[in-house]
Amino acid sequence: MKGSKLLEQYEQFNYVVEQMLINAQNENWDLLLSWQAKYLQLSKGIMLVDDFSKIENMPLQHQDIIRMYIKNILSYQQQLTQLMITRHSQLRELIGKHADYQTKIGSYQKIACLM
């Protein structure tokens, strides 16, 4: 029965990470953050399974499904990380432009005051 519980945990974790990726792709940041608590809970639960013999003693079909979930989870996490890096770079660029505009406006205001 513990094996099916572990399989269920991987299934849930796969779903949560997939939803986080979808929300990031849709730039739905609030919903993305709402999944964080469940993500942490499931990842801690899975990390507590330090005895891989539990997986090895599962039926081969379950082992294959867990391997598929692990591949999916890693892929989703990689895509999520890359997306966050891209968004961070875009935001940094926008902030830089905004700061540059603010500096120019400040300079124009100083010049206007002198006239």
Short mmCIF file of N, CA and C in Angstrom, two decimals:
data_model
loop_
_atom_site.label_atom_id
_atom_site.label_comp_id
_atom_site.label_asym_id
_atom_site.label_seq_id
_atom_site.Cartn_x
_atom_site.Cartn_y
_atom_site.Cartn_z
N MET A 1 0.82 -1.20 0.00
CA MET A 1 0.00 0.00 0.00
C MET A 1 0.87 1.26 0.00
N LYS A 2 2.04 1.17 0.63
CA LYS A 2 2.93 2.33 0.65
C LYS A 2 3.40 2.69 -0.76
N GLY A 3 3.55 1.68 -1.60
CA GLY A 3 3.99 1.93 -2.97
C GLY A 3 2.97 2.74 -3.73
N SER A 4 1.69 2.44 -3.55
CA SER A 4 0.66 3.20 -4.26
C SER A 4 0.56 4.62 -3.71
N LYS A 5 0.86 4.79 -2.42
CA LYS A 5 0.87 6.14 -1.84
C LYS A 5 2.02 6.95 -2.44
N LEU A 6 3.15 6.32 -2.62
CA LEU A 6 4.29 7.00 -3.23
C LEU A 6 3.98 7.35 -4.68
N LEU A 7 3.36 6.45 -5.39
CA LEU A 7 2.96 6.71 -6.77
C LEU A 7 2.00 7.89 -6.82
N GLU A 8 1.07 7.94 -5.89
CA GLU A 8 0.11 9.04 -5.82
C GLU A 8 0.83 10.37 -5.53
N GLN A 9 1.84 10.33 -4.66
CA GLN A 9 2.60 11.55 -4.35
C GLN A 9 3.31 12.07 -5.60
N TYR A 10 3.92 11.17 -6.36
CA TYR A 10 4.60 11.58 -7.59
C TYR A 10 3.59 12.14 -8.60
N GLU A 11 2.43 11.51 -8.67
CA GLU A 11 1.40 11.99 -9.58
C GLU A 11 0.96 13.41 -9.20
N GLN A 12 0.75 13.63 -7.92
CA GLN A 12 0.35 14.96 -7.44
C GLN A 12 1.47 15.99 -7.67
N PHE A 13 2.69 15.59 -7.40
CA PHE A 13 3.83 16.49 -7.57
C PHE A 13 3.97 16.87 -9.05
N ASN A 14 3.83 15.89 -9.92
CA ASN A 14 3.88 16.13 -11.36
C ASN A 14 2.81 17.16 -11.75
N TYR A 15 1.60 16.98 -11.23
CA TYR A 15 0.49 17.90 -11.54
C TYR A 15 0.79 19.31 -11.05
N VAL A 16 1.27 19.43 -9.83
CA VAL A 16 1.55 20.74 -9.24
C VAL A 16 2.63 21.48 -10.04
N VAL A 17 3.71 20.80 -10.37
CA VAL A 17 4.79 21.45 -11.13
C VAL A 17 4.30 21.84 -12.52
N GLU A 18 3.48 21.00 -13.12
CA GLU A 18 2.91 21.32 -14.43
C GLU A 18 2.03 22.58 -14.34
N GLN A 19 1.22 22.66 -13.30
CA GLN A 19 0.35 23.84 -13.11
C GLN A 19 1.17 25.10 -12.88
N MET A 20 2.26 24.96 -12.14
CA MET A 20 3.14 26.11 -11.90
C MET A 20 3.72 26.60 -13.23
N LEU A 21 4.14 25.68 -14.07
CA LEU A 21 4.69 26.05 -15.37
C LEU A 21 3.63 26.74 -16.24
N ILE A 22 2.44 26.18 -16.26
CA ILE A 22 1.35 26.77 -17.06
C ILE A 22 1.05 28.18 -16.57
N ASN A 23 1.00 28.37 -15.26
CA ASN A 23 0.72 29.69 -14.71
C ASN A 23 1.84 30.68 -15.01
N ALA A 24 3.06 30.21 -15.00
CA ALA A 24 4.18 31.09 -15.35
C ALA A 24 4.13 31.47 -16.82
N GLN A 25 3.81 30.51 -17.67
CA GLN A 25 3.70 30.79 -19.10
C GLN A 25 2.59 31.80 -19.38
N ASN A 26 1.52 31.74 -18.60
CA ASN A 26 0.39 32.66 -18.75
C ASN A 26 0.58 33.95 -17.94
N GLU A 27 1.73 34.06 -17.29
CA GLU A 27 2.07 35.21 -16.44
C GLU A 27 1.02 35.44 -15.36
N ASN A 28 0.49 34.36 -14.83
CA ASN A 28 -0.46 34.42 -13.74
C ASN A 28 0.32 34.17 -12.44
N TRP A 29 1.02 35.21 -12.00
CA TRP A 29 1.98 35.08 -10.90
C TRP A 29 1.31 34.75 -9.57
N ASP A 30 0.13 35.30 -9.31
CA ASP A 30 -0.56 35.01 -8.05
C ASP A 30 -0.92 33.53 -7.96
N LEU A 31 -1.44 32.98 -9.04
CA LEU A 31 -1.80 31.57 -9.05
C LEU A 31 -0.55 30.69 -8.97
N LEU A 32 0.50 31.12 -9.63
CA LEU A 32 1.78 30.39 -9.54
C LEU A 32 2.22 30.30 -8.08
N LEU A 33 2.19 31.41 -7.39
CA LEU A 33 2.62 31.43 -5.99
C LEU A 33 1.68 30.63 -5.10
N SER A 34 0.40 30.54 -5.49
CA SER A 34 -0.54 29.79 -4.66
C SER A 34 -0.21 28.29 -4.64
N TRP A 35 0.49 27.81 -5.64
CA TRP A 35 0.89 26.40 -5.70
C TRP A 35 2.14 26.11 -4.87
N GLN A 36 2.81 27.14 -4.41
CA GLN A 36 4.10 26.97 -3.74
C GLN A 36 4.01 26.10 -2.48
N ALA A 37 3.01 26.32 -1.67
CA ALA A 37 2.88 25.55 -0.42
C ALA A 37 2.71 24.06 -0.72
N LYS A 38 1.86 23.75 -1.70
CA LYS A 38 1.65 22.34 -2.07
C LYS A 38 2.92 21.74 -2.65
N TYR A 39 3.63 22.54 -3.44
CA TYR A 39 4.91 22.10 -4.03
C TYR A 39 5.89 21.72 -2.91
N LEU A 40 6.03 22.59 -1.93
CA LEU A 40 6.96 22.33 -0.82
C LEU A 40 6.54 21.10 -0.01
N GLN A 41 5.25 20.99 0.24
CA GLN A 41 4.74 19.84 1.00
C GLN A 41 5.03 18.53 0.28
N LEU A 42 4.72 18.49 -1.01
CA LEU A 42 4.93 17.25 -1.77
C LEU A 42 6.41 16.95 -1.96
N SER A 43 7.22 17.97 -2.20
CA SER A 43 8.65 17.70 -2.41
C SER A 43 9.29 17.19 -1.12
N LYS A 44 8.88 17.72 0.02
CA LYS A 44 9.41 17.21 1.29
C LYS A 44 8.96 15.77 1.52
N GLY A 45 7.71 15.49 1.20
CA GLY A 45 7.19 14.12 1.37
C GLY A 45 7.94 13.12 0.52
N ILE A 46 8.24 13.51 -0.70
CA ILE A 46 8.97 12.61 -1.61
C ILE A 46 10.42 12.48 -1.16
N MET A 47 11.01 13.57 -0.69
CA MET A 47 12.42 13.50 -0.26
C MET A 47 12.58 12.64 0.98
N LEU A 48 11.53 12.48 1.76
CA LEU A 48 11.61 11.64 2.96
C LEU A 48 11.72 10.17 2.60
N VAL A 49 11.37 9.82 1.39
CA VAL A 49 11.48 8.43 0.93
C VAL A 49 12.94 8.21 0.54
N ASP A 50 13.76 7.94 1.54
CA ASP A 50 15.19 7.75 1.27
C ASP A 50 15.52 6.28 1.01
N ASP A 51 14.52 5.44 1.12
CA ASP A 51 14.72 4.02 0.89
C ASP A 51 14.19 3.67 -0.50
N PHE A 52 15.10 3.64 -1.48
CA PHE A 52 14.69 3.39 -2.85
C PHE A 52 14.23 1.95 -3.07
N SER A 53 14.43 1.09 -2.07
CA SER A 53 13.93 -0.27 -2.22
C SER A 53 12.41 -0.28 -2.28
N LYS A 54 11.77 0.78 -1.74
CA LYS A 54 10.31 0.87 -1.83
C LYS A 54 9.89 0.99 -3.29
N ILE A 55 10.67 1.74 -4.05
CA ILE A 55 10.37 1.89 -5.47
C ILE A 55 10.74 0.61 -6.21
N GLU A 56 11.89 0.04 -5.87
CA GLU A 56 12.35 -1.18 -6.54
C GLU A 56 11.42 -2.36 -6.30
N ASN A 57 10.73 -2.36 -5.17
CA ASN A 57 9.81 -3.46 -4.84
C ASN A 57 8.42 -3.27 -5.42
N MET A 58 8.21 -2.15 -6.07
CA MET A 58 6.92 -1.89 -6.71
C MET A 58 6.83 -2.68 -8.01
N PRO A 59 5.62 -2.91 -8.49
CA PRO A 59 5.48 -3.55 -9.80
C PRO A 59 6.18 -2.71 -10.88
N LEU A 60 6.66 -3.37 -11.90
CA LEU A 60 7.40 -2.66 -12.97
C LEU A 60 6.57 -1.55 -13.59
N GLN A 61 5.30 -1.78 -13.75
CA GLN A 61 4.43 -0.75 -14.33
C GLN A 61 4.46 0.52 -13.47
N HIS A 62 4.42 0.37 -12.16
CA HIS A 62 4.46 1.52 -11.26
C HIS A 62 5.83 2.20 -11.31
N GLN A 63 6.88 1.38 -11.40
CA GLN A 63 8.23 1.96 -11.53
C GLN A 63 8.34 2.80 -12.79
N ASP A 64 7.79 2.30 -13.88
CA ASP A 64 7.82 3.04 -15.15
C ASP A 64 7.05 4.35 -15.04
N ILE A 65 5.92 4.30 -14.37
CA ILE A 65 5.11 5.51 -14.20
C ILE A 65 5.87 6.53 -13.35
N ILE A 66 6.51 6.07 -12.29
CA ILE A 66 7.28 6.98 -11.43
C ILE A 66 8.44 7.59 -12.22
N ARG A 67 9.12 6.77 -13.04
CA ARG A 67 10.19 7.30 -13.89
C ARG A 67 9.67 8.37 -14.84
N MET A 68 8.49 8.13 -15.41
CA MET A 68 7.88 9.10 -16.31
C MET A 68 7.57 10.40 -15.56
N TYR A 69 7.03 10.27 -14.35
CA TYR A 69 6.73 11.46 -13.55
C TYR A 69 8.01 12.22 -13.23
N ILE A 70 9.06 11.51 -12.88
CA ILE A 70 10.32 12.16 -12.55
C ILE A 70 10.85 12.92 -13.77
N LYS A 71 10.81 12.30 -14.95
CA LYS A 71 11.25 12.98 -16.17
C LYS A 71 10.41 14.22 -16.44
N ASN A 72 9.10 14.08 -16.29
CA ASN A 72 8.20 15.23 -16.50
C ASN A 72 8.50 16.34 -15.52
N ILE A 73 8.63 15.99 -14.26
CA ILE A 73 8.88 16.98 -13.21
C ILE A 73 10.17 17.73 -13.49
N LEU A 74 11.22 16.99 -13.82
CA LEU A 74 12.50 17.64 -14.12
C LEU A 74 12.39 18.55 -15.34
N SER A 75 11.67 18.10 -16.36
CA SER A 75 11.47 18.92 -17.55
C SER A 75 10.68 20.19 -17.22
N TYR A 76 9.60 20.03 -16.47
CA TYR A 76 8.78 21.19 -16.08
C TYR A 76 9.61 22.18 -15.25
N GLN A 77 10.39 21.64 -14.33
CA GLN A 77 11.21 22.52 -13.48
C GLN A 77 12.26 23.26 -14.31
N GLN A 78 12.85 22.57 -15.26
CA GLN A 78 13.84 23.20 -16.14
C GLN A 78 13.18 24.31 -16.97
N GLN A 79 12.01 24.03 -17.53
CA GLN A 79 11.29 25.03 -18.31
C GLN A 79 10.88 26.21 -17.45
N LEU A 80 10.43 25.92 -16.23
CA LEU A 80 10.02 26.97 -15.30
C LEU A 80 11.21 27.85 -14.93
N THR A 81 12.34 27.22 -14.66
CA THR A 81 13.55 27.98 -14.33
C THR A 81 13.96 28.87 -15.49
N GLN A 82 13.96 28.33 -16.70
CA GLN A 82 14.35 29.12 -17.87
C GLN A 82 13.38 30.27 -18.10
N LEU A 83 12.10 30.00 -17.92
CA LEU A 83 11.10 31.04 -18.08
C LEU A 83 11.29 32.16 -17.05
N MET A 84 11.58 31.77 -15.82
CA MET A 84 11.78 32.78 -14.76
C MET A 84 13.05 33.60 -15.04
N ILE A 85 14.09 32.97 -15.53
CA ILE A 85 15.31 33.70 -15.87
C ILE A 85 15.03 34.70 -16.99
N THR A 86 14.28 34.26 -18.00
CA THR A 86 13.93 35.14 -19.12
C THR A 86 13.09 36.32 -18.63
N ARG A 87 12.07 36.04 -17.82
CA ARG A 87 11.21 37.11 -17.30
C ARG A 87 12.01 38.06 -16.42
N HIS A 88 12.91 37.55 -15.63
CA HIS A 88 13.74 38.39 -14.77
C HIS A 88 14.61 39.32 -15.61
N SER A 89 15.19 38.80 -16.68
CA SER A 89 16.01 39.62 -17.57
C SER A 89 15.17 40.71 -18.22
N GLN A 90 13.98 40.36 -18.66
CA GLN A 90 13.08 41.35 -19.27
C GLN A 90 12.70 42.43 -18.27
N LEU A 91 12.41 42.03 -17.06
CA LEU A 91 12.05 42.99 -16.02
C LEU A 91 13.22 43.91 -15.70
N ARG A 92 14.41 43.34 -15.60
CA ARG A 92 15.60 44.13 -15.32
C ARG A 92 15.81 45.17 -16.43
N GLU A 93 15.60 44.76 -17.67
CA GLU A 93 15.75 45.68 -18.80
C GLU A 93 14.71 46.80 -18.72
N LEU A 94 13.46 46.45 -18.40
CA LEU A 94 12.42 47.47 -18.27
C LEU A 94 12.71 48.44 -17.13
N ILE A 95 13.19 47.92 -16.03
CA ILE A 95 13.54 48.79 -14.89
C ILE A 95 14.69 49.73 -15.28
N GLY A 96 15.65 49.20 -16.01
CA GLY A 96 16.77 50.02 -16.47
C GLY A 96 16.30 51.14 -17.38
N LYS A 97 15.39 50.82 -18.30
CA LYS A 97 14.83 51.85 -19.19
C LYS A 97 14.06 52.89 -18.40
N HIS A 98 13.27 52.42 -17.44
CA HIS A 98 12.49 53.34 -16.61
C HIS A 98 13.40 54.27 -15.82
N ALA A 99 14.45 53.71 -15.24
CA ALA A 99 15.39 54.53 -14.47
C ALA A 99 16.08 55.54 -15.40
N ASP A 100 16.42 55.12 -16.61
CA ASP A 100 17.04 56.03 -17.57
C ASP A 100 16.08 57.16 -17.93
N TYR A 101 14.82 56.83 -18.15
CA TYR A 101 13.81 57.86 -18.45
C TYR A 101 13.64 58.82 -17.28
N GLN A 102 13.65 58.29 -16.08
CA GLN A 102 13.51 59.15 -14.90
C GLN A 102 14.69 60.11 -14.78
N THR A 103 15.87 59.62 -15.09
CA THR A 103 17.06 60.47 -15.06
C THR A 103 16.96 61.57 -16.11
N LYS A 104 16.52 61.21 -17.31
CA LYS A 104 16.35 62.21 -18.38
C LYS A 104 15.30 63.24 -18.00
N ILE A 105 14.19 62.79 -17.44
CA ILE A 105 13.14 63.72 -17.02
C ILE A 105 13.68 64.67 -15.95
N GLY A 106 14.44 64.11 -15.01
CA GLY A 106 15.05 64.95 -13.98
C GLY A 106 15.98 66.00 -14.58
N SER A 107 16.76 65.59 -15.55
CA SER A 107 17.66 66.54 -16.22
C SER A 107 16.87 67.61 -16.96
N TYR A 108 15.82 67.22 -17.66
CA TYR A 108 14.99 68.18 -18.38
C TYR A 108 14.34 69.16 -17.40
N GLN A 109 13.92 68.68 -16.25
CA GLN A 109 13.31 69.55 -15.25
C GLN A 109 14.31 70.57 -14.73
N LYS A 110 15.56 70.14 -14.51
CA LYS A 110 16.61 71.06 -14.04
C LYS A 110 16.87 72.14 -15.08
N ILE A 111 16.93 71.72 -16.35
CA ILE A 111 17.16 72.67 -17.44
C ILE A 111 15.98 73.64 -17.53
N ALA A 112 14.77 73.13 -17.39
CA ALA A 112 13.58 73.99 -17.45
C ALA A 112 13.59 75.01 -16.32
N CYS A 113 14.04 74.61 -15.14
CA CYS A 113 14.10 75.51 -14.02
C CYS A 113 15.13 76.63 -14.24
N LEU A 114 16.18 76.31 -14.95
CA LEU A 114 17.24 77.30 -15.20
C LEU A 114 16.78 78.34 -16.23
N MET A 115 15.82 77.97 -17.05
CA MET A 115 15.38 78.89 -18.12
C MET A 115 14.41 79.85 -17.59
#
